[in-house]
PDB file of C-alpha atoms in Angstrom:
ATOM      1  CA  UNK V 152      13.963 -24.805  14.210  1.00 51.00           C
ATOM      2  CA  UNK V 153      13.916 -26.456  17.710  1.00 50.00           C
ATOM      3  CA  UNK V 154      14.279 -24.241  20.801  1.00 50.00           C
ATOM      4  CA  UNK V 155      17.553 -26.604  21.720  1.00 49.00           C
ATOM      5  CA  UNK V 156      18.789 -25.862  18.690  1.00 49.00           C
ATOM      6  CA  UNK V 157      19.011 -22.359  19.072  1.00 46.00           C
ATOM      7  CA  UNK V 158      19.278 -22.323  22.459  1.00 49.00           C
ATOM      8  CA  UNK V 159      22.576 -24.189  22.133  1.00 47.00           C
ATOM      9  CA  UNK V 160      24.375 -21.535  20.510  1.00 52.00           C
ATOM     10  CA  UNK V 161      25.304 -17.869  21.798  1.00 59.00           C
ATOM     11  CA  UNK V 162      22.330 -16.053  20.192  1.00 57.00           C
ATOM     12  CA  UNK V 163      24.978 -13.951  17.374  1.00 62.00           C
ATOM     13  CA  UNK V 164      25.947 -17.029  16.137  1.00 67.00           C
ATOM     14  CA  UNK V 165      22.183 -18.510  15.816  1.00 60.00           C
ATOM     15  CA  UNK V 166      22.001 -15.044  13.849  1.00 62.00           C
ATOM     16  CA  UNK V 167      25.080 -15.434  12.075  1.00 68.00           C
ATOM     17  CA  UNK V 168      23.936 -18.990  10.953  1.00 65.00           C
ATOM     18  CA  UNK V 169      20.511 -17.356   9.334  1.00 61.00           C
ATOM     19  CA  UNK V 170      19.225 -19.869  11.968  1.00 56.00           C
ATOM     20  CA  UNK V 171      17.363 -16.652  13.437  1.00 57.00           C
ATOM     21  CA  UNK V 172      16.630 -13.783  11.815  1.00 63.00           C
ATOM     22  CA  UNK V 173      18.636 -10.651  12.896  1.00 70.00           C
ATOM     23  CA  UNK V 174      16.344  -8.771  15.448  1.00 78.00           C
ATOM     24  CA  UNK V 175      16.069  -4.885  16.057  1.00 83.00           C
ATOM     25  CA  UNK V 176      17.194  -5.540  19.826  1.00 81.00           C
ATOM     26  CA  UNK V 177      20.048  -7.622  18.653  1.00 82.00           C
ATOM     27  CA  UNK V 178      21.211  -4.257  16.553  1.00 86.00           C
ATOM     28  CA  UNK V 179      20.254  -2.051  19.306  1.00 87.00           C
ATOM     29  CA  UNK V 180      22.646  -4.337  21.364  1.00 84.00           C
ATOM     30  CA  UNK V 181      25.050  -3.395  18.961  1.00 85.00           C
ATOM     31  CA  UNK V 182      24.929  -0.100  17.860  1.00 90.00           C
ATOM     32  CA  UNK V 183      23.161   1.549  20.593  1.00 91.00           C
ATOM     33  CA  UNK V 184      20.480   3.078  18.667  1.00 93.00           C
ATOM     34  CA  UNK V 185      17.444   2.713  18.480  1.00 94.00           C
ATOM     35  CA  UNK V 186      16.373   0.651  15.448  1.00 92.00           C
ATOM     36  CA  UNK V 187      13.134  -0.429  13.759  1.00 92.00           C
ATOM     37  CA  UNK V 188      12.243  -3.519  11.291  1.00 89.00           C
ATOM     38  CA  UNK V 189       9.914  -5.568   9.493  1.00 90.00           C
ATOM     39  CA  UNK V 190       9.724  -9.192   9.896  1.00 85.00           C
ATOM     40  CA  UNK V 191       7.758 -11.789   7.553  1.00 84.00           C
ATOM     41  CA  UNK V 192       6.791 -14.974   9.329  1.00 79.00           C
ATOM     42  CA  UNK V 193       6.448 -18.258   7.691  1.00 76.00           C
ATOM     43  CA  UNK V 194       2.715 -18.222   8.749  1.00 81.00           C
ATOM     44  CA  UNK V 195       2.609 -15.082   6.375  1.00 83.00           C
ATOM     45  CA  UNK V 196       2.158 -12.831   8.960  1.00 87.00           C
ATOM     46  CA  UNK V 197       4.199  -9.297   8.519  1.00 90.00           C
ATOM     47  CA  UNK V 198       5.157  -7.148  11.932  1.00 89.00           C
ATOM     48  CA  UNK V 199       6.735  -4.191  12.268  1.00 91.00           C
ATOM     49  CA  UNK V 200       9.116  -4.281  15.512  1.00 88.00           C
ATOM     50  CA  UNK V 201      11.147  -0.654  16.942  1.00 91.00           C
ATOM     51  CA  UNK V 202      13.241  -1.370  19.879  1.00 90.00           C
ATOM     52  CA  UNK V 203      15.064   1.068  21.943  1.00 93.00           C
ATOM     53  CA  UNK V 204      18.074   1.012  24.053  1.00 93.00           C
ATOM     54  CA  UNK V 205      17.601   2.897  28.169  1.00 93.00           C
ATOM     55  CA  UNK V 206      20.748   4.144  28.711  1.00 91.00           C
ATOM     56  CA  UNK V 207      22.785   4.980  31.692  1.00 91.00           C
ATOM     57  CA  UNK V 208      24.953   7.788  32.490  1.00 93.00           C
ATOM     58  CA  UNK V 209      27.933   6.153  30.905  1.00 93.00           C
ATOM     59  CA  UNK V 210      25.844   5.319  27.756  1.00 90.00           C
ATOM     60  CA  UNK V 211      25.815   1.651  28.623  1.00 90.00           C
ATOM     61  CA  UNK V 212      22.907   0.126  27.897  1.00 89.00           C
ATOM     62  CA  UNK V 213      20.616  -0.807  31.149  1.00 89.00           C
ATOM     63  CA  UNK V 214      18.015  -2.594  28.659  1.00 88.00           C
ATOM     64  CA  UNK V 215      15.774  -2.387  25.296  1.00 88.00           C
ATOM     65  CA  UNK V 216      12.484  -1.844  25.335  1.00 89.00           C
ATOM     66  CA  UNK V 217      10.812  -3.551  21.855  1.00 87.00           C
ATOM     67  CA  UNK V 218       7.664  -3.171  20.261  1.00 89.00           C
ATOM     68  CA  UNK V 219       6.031  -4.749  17.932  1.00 87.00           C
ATOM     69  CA  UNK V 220       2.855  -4.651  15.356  1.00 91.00           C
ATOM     70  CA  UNK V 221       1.266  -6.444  12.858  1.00 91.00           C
ATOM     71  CA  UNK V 222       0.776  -5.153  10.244  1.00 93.00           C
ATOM     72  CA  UNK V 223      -0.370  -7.707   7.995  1.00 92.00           C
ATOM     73  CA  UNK V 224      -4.047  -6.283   7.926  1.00 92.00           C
ATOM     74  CA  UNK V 225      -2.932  -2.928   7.324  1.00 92.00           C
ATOM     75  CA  UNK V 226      -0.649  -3.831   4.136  1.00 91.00           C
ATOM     76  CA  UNK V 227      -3.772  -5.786   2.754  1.00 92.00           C
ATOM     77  CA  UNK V 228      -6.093  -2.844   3.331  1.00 95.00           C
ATOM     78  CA  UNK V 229      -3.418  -1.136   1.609  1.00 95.00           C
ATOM     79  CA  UNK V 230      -3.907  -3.126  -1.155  1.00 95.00           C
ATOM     80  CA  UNK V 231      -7.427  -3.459  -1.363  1.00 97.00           C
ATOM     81  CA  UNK V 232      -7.652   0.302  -1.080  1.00 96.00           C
ATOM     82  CA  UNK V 233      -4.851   0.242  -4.514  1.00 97.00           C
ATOM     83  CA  UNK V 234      -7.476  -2.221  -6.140  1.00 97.00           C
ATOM     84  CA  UNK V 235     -10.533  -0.289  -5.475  1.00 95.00           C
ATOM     85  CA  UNK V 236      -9.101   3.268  -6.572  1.00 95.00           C
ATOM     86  CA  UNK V 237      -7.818   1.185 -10.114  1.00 96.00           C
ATOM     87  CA  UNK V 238     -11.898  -0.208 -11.199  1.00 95.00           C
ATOM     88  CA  UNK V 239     -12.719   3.423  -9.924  1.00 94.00           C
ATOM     89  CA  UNK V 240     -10.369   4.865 -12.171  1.00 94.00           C
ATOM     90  CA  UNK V 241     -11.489   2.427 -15.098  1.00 94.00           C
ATOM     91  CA  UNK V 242     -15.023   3.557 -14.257  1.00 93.00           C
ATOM     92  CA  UNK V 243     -14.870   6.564 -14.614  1.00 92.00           C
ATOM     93  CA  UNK V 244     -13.021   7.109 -17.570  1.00 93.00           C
ATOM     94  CA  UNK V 245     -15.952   4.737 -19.037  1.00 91.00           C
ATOM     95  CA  UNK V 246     -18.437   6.959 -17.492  1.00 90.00           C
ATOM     96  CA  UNK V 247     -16.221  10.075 -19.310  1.00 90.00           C
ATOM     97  CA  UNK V 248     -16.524   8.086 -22.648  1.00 88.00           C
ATOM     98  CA  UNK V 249     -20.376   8.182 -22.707  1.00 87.00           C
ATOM     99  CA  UNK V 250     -20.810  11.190 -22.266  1.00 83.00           C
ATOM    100  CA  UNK V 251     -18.718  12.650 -24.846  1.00 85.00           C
ATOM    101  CA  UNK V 252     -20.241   9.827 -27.342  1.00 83.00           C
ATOM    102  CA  UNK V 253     -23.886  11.204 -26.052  1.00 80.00           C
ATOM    103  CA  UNK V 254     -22.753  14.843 -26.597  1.00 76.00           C
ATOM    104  CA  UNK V 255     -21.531  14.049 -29.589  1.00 73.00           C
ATOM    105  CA  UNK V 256     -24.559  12.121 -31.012  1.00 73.00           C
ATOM    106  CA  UNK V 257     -26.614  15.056 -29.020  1.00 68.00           C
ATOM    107  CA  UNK V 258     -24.659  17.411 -31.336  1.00 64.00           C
ATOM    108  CA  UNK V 259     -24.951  15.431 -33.842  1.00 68.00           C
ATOM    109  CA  UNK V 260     -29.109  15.777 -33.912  1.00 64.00           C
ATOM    110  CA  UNK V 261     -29.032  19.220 -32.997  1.00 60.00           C
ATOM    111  CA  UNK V 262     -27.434  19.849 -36.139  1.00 65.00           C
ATOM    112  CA  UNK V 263     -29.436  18.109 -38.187  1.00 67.00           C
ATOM    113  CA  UNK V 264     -32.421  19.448 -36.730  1.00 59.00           C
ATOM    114  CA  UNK V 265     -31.292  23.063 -36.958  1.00 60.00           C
ATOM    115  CA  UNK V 266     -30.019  21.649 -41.087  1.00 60.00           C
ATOM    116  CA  UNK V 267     -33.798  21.153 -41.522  1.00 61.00           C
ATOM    117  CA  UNK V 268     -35.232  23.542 -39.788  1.00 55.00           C
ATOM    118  CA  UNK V 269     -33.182  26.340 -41.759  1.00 56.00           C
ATOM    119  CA  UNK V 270     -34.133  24.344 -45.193  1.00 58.00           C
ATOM    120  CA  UNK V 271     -37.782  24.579 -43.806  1.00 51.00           C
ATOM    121  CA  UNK V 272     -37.558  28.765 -43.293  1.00 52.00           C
ATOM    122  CA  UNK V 273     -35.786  28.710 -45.829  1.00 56.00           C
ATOM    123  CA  UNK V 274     -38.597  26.760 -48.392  1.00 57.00           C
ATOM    124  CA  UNK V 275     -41.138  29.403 -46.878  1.00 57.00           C
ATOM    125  CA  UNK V 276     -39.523  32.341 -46.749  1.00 56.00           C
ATOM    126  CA  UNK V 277     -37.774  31.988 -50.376  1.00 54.00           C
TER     127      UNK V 277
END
């Protein structure tokens, strides 16, 4: 979208077009509280943007004071972090399996061992 473009129209209508997206000053502007959004570029960049209106005595607005962040970083951490904690999860309930299959085969020998060894007292003592 050229800056003539949208410089040629009253910024609403630009907004009102979908030729801009709708801003959190543009809804401060109109509701005269203080608003926060997320925006998704093209570039695949994701911000977060809060603006706030500075009223005066009247409760007209003087002006908006805007900030934004991106957090595109963040939300892939995010989902790195959700990745990570799933193969943990998946190892450890591996890890869980063995050992019940080794305390069961550990079980397993110890009873055959203590079979035999109660046939073997058994053979001597009877």
């Amino acid at each position: 979208m050229s800056h003539a473009f949208i410089n040629s129209y009253v910024f609403y209508d630009a907004v009102e077009m979908m030729a801009v997206p709708k801003t959190s000053a543009a809804i401060v502007l109109e509701t005269k509280q203080a608003c926060t959004t997320i925006i998704e570029y093209e570039h695949g960049k994701k911000c977060i943007v809060t603006a706030t209106p500075y009223l005066d005595a009247d409760n007209e607005i003087l002006f908006v004071v805007s900030n934004l962040r991106d957090i595109t970083d963040m939300n892939r951490l995010q989902k790195e972090l959700e990745e990570t904690q799933q193969i943990k999860d998946m190892y450890q309930k591996n890890l869980e399996r063995l050992r019940n299959e080794i305390g069961n085969q550990q079980h397993n020998y110890l009873s055959e061992y203590e079979h035999e060894a109660g046939n073997v007292a058994c053979r001597k003592v009877c």
